[in-house]
Amino acid sequence: MLSVNDIRNNTEELLGRLQLRRFDAHNYFTEIIELDGKRKKTQTELDSLLASLNQLAKEIGELYKKGNAEEAEKRKSETATIKESSKDLTDKLHKTEEAIKSLLVLIPNAPHTSVPKGSASKDNEIVKESGELPNLKEGALPHWELAEKYELIDFELGAKITGSGFPVYRGKGARLQRALISFFLDKALDAGYTEYQPPVLINPDSGYGTGQLPDKDAQMYLLEADKMYLSPTAEVQLTNLYRGDLLKSEQLPIKMVAYAQCFRREAGSYGKDVKGLNRLHQFDKVEIVQIQHPDNSYNVLEEMTDYVSGLLDQLELPYRVAKLCGGDMGFTSALTYDMEVYSGAQKRWLEVSSISNFETFQAHRLNLRFKEADKKACLVHTLNGSALALPRIVAALLENNQTTEGIKIPAALIAYTGFDIID
RNA sequence: GGAGAGUUAGCAGAGUGGUCGAUUGCGAUGGUCUUGAAAACCAUUGUGCCGCAAGGUACCGGGGGUUCGAAUCCCUCACUCUCCGCCA
């Protein structure tokens, strides 16, 4: 959520940045600034009314103390009209505040000035490519066939006990999952992140804090009886750990990592996008989150991107990094890098990580601030990224490393899997 | 799931209708003293909103109500603790 003061003070700049995602905020801004003026005026009126009411109450109290009940009763009658108008003004104030908020939640984050203008993924800017594309022989199998051949993943059994998009991993398939999770967590620990194991159910306040609610609720599974959602990403839990906090500047940066199972309804997806592991309703992901001083956030975004690149290097997967154009970025992000690995048999790039700086957009909703000595509290910057999401990594590992003898495990992982080939 | 007790500032913990945004202790910050430190003493020590400022106003778990006046009384929700039941 953008802040009204920013909109008021940096109107032109924000309008320009929002143009990068082809969002015309002009009318929103005009209306918000006008409503905010109204809000201030109402606040002033209400405050002075309440002041007089408080004064009267005090006087009445003193009169009773002195035993002058008659005069006190007389004064009481004076409060009636003041109370009535203060109630009206309070209603008006709340309505105005609601109106402002209802407009603010419709406005996406303002993209960083370096974000390429554009409307779709074709306009993204490839900023890095790394690794050789695999040169697979004719007849190389896609991962879902390899998964069946080596009895690693059973999609039908998953459909039987739950539904489509909920695979069952078994044998070396299950062990590979466990290995990847440990590998990713250990690397994050080495990089200075604190490990967390959060719940996977989230309450509506948390969903609202990171921006999944109010309008992306269709993407989440809802447990109606308990008014909770299954978390779509550990970003929600980790970032919300600090919701509502006022941090001391010495506490920054805060670096967190968590492995969590993630749940997404993915309504409307179909075809080759959902084949095999390409898109699941339940999947495993290791997520890194940082709460940062605003001065550092963009340097840190680069660091995080380099960190994730390093993981892919160690897994010996060919990948590319895209700086997302305005139209392809998420609602809450100011700048996003997507990491894509090449899946040799499908001959497709698969997104395995998305690393974003949200600037103050989430912090504002979360009311998450920090304070430097003798200065006013101000909003932190939040960042997060997958490091990494498992299914597509597994897809690429299986496809790219298939040989006539079996599927080779990259050297960095062998200590975790306990085997070097799937055969 | 049933019964009961709680939720107050960074923490501990008073306050059961009236100058209470809140006693006190600890912690923290600044100062006095000291060669330095400790101790002692003094002062300061929450956040939002309106305002150039003075100041005003709101917040005692969340929401609502009673009252001239609510941390205090009532309703409701959430959470914590104790006991019973159930259970990995």
PDB file of C-alpha atoms (C1' of nucleotides) in Angstrom, chain B residues 19-72:
ATOM      1  C1'   U B  19      -7.522  15.828  36.659  1.00  0.00           C
ATOM      2  C1'   C B  20      -5.291   8.216  35.250  1.00  0.00           C
ATOM      3  C1'   G B  21      -1.833   8.117  29.412  1.00  0.00           C
ATOM      4  C1'   A B  22      -1.958   5.719  34.077  1.00  0.00           C
ATOM      5  C1'   U B  23       1.511   4.487  41.321  1.00  0.00           C
ATOM      6  C1'   U B  24       5.933   1.808  41.802  1.00  0.00           C
ATOM      7  C1'   G B  25      10.243  -1.284  40.698  1.00  0.00           C
ATOM      8  C1'   C B  26      13.727  -2.928  37.027  1.00  0.00           C
ATOM      9  C1'   G B  27      15.892  -1.745  32.463  1.00  0.00           C
ATOM     10  C1'   A B  28      17.473   2.224  28.982  1.00  0.00           C
ATOM     11  C1'   U B  29      19.345   7.394  27.931  1.00  0.00           C
ATOM     12  C1'   G B  30      21.525  12.050  29.704  1.00  0.00           C
ATOM     13  C1'   G B  31      23.730  14.518  33.927  1.00  0.00           C
ATOM     14  C1'   U B  32      26.173  15.232  39.043  1.00  0.00           C
ATOM     15  C1'   C B  33      29.967  12.824  41.863  1.00  0.00           C
ATOM     16  C1'   U B  34      34.744   9.695  40.686  1.00  0.00           C
ATOM     17  C1'   U B  35      41.607   9.046  38.259  1.00  0.00           C
ATOM     18  C1'   G B  36      38.219   5.302  35.965  1.00  0.00           C
ATOM     19  C1'   A B  37      34.248   2.190  37.226  1.00  0.00           C
ATOM     20  C1'   A B  38      30.533   0.742  40.678  1.00  0.00           C
ATOM     21  C1'   A B  39      27.194   2.793  44.129  1.00  0.00           C
ATOM     22  C1'   A B  40      24.282   7.004  45.191  1.00  0.00           C
ATOM     23  C1'   C B  41      21.521  11.160  43.575  1.00  0.00           C
ATOM     24  C1'   C B  42      18.869  14.260  39.715  1.00  0.00           C
ATOM     25  C1'   A B  43      16.413  14.371  35.060  1.00  0.00           C
ATOM     26  C1'   U B  44      14.414  12.060  30.759  1.00  0.00           C
ATOM     27  C1'   U B  45      12.246   7.673  28.924  1.00  0.00           C
ATOM     28  C1'   G B  46       5.345   4.761  24.298  1.00  0.00           C
ATOM     29  C1'   U B  47       2.731   5.451  19.597  1.00  0.00           C
ATOM     30  C1'   G B  48      -0.779   7.535  15.961  1.00  0.00           C
ATOM     31  C1'   C B  49      -3.613  11.707  14.192  1.00  0.00           C
ATOM     32  C1'   C B  50      -4.627  17.392  13.730  1.00  0.00           C
ATOM     33  C1'   G B  51      -1.547  21.868  14.248  1.00  0.00           C
ATOM     34  C1'   C B  52       3.935  26.528  11.992  1.00  0.00           C
ATOM     35  C1'   A B  53       3.780  26.290  17.140  1.00  0.00           C
ATOM     36  C1'   A B  54       1.483  26.438  21.754  1.00  0.00           C
ATOM     37  C1'   G B  55      -1.417  22.804  22.320  1.00  0.00           C
ATOM     38  C1'   G B  56      -5.451  19.397  21.289  1.00  0.00           C
ATOM     39  C1'   U B  57      -7.030  14.408  20.546  1.00  0.00           C
ATOM     40  C1'   A B  58      -6.962   9.004  20.491  1.00  0.00           C
ATOM     41  C1'   C B  59      -4.901   4.384  22.249  1.00  0.00           C
ATOM     42  C1'   C B  60      -4.767  -0.012  29.122  1.00  0.00           C
ATOM     43  C1'   G B  61      -5.772  -7.496  23.964  1.00  0.00           C
ATOM     44  C1'   G B  62      -9.674  -6.393  19.269  1.00  0.00           C
ATOM     45  C1'   G B  63     -14.742  -4.661  18.370  1.00  0.00           C
ATOM     46  C1'   G B  64     -19.349  -2.767  20.402  1.00  0.00           C
ATOM     47  C1'   G B  65     -22.378  -0.752  24.586  1.00  0.00           C
ATOM     48  C1'   U B  66     -23.831   1.894  29.466  1.00  0.00           C
ATOM     49  C1'   U B  67     -22.469   6.892  31.640  1.00  0.00           C
ATOM     50  C1'   C B  68     -21.874  13.963  32.020  1.00  0.00           C
ATOM     51  C1'   G B  69     -17.302  10.948  32.709  1.00  0.00           C
ATOM     52  C1'   A B  70     -14.625   4.049  31.582  1.00  0.00           C
ATOM     53  C1'   A B  71      -8.142   0.916  32.352  1.00  0.00           C
ATOM     54  C1'   U B  72     -12.288   0.277  35.941  1.00  0.00           C
TER      55        U B  72
END
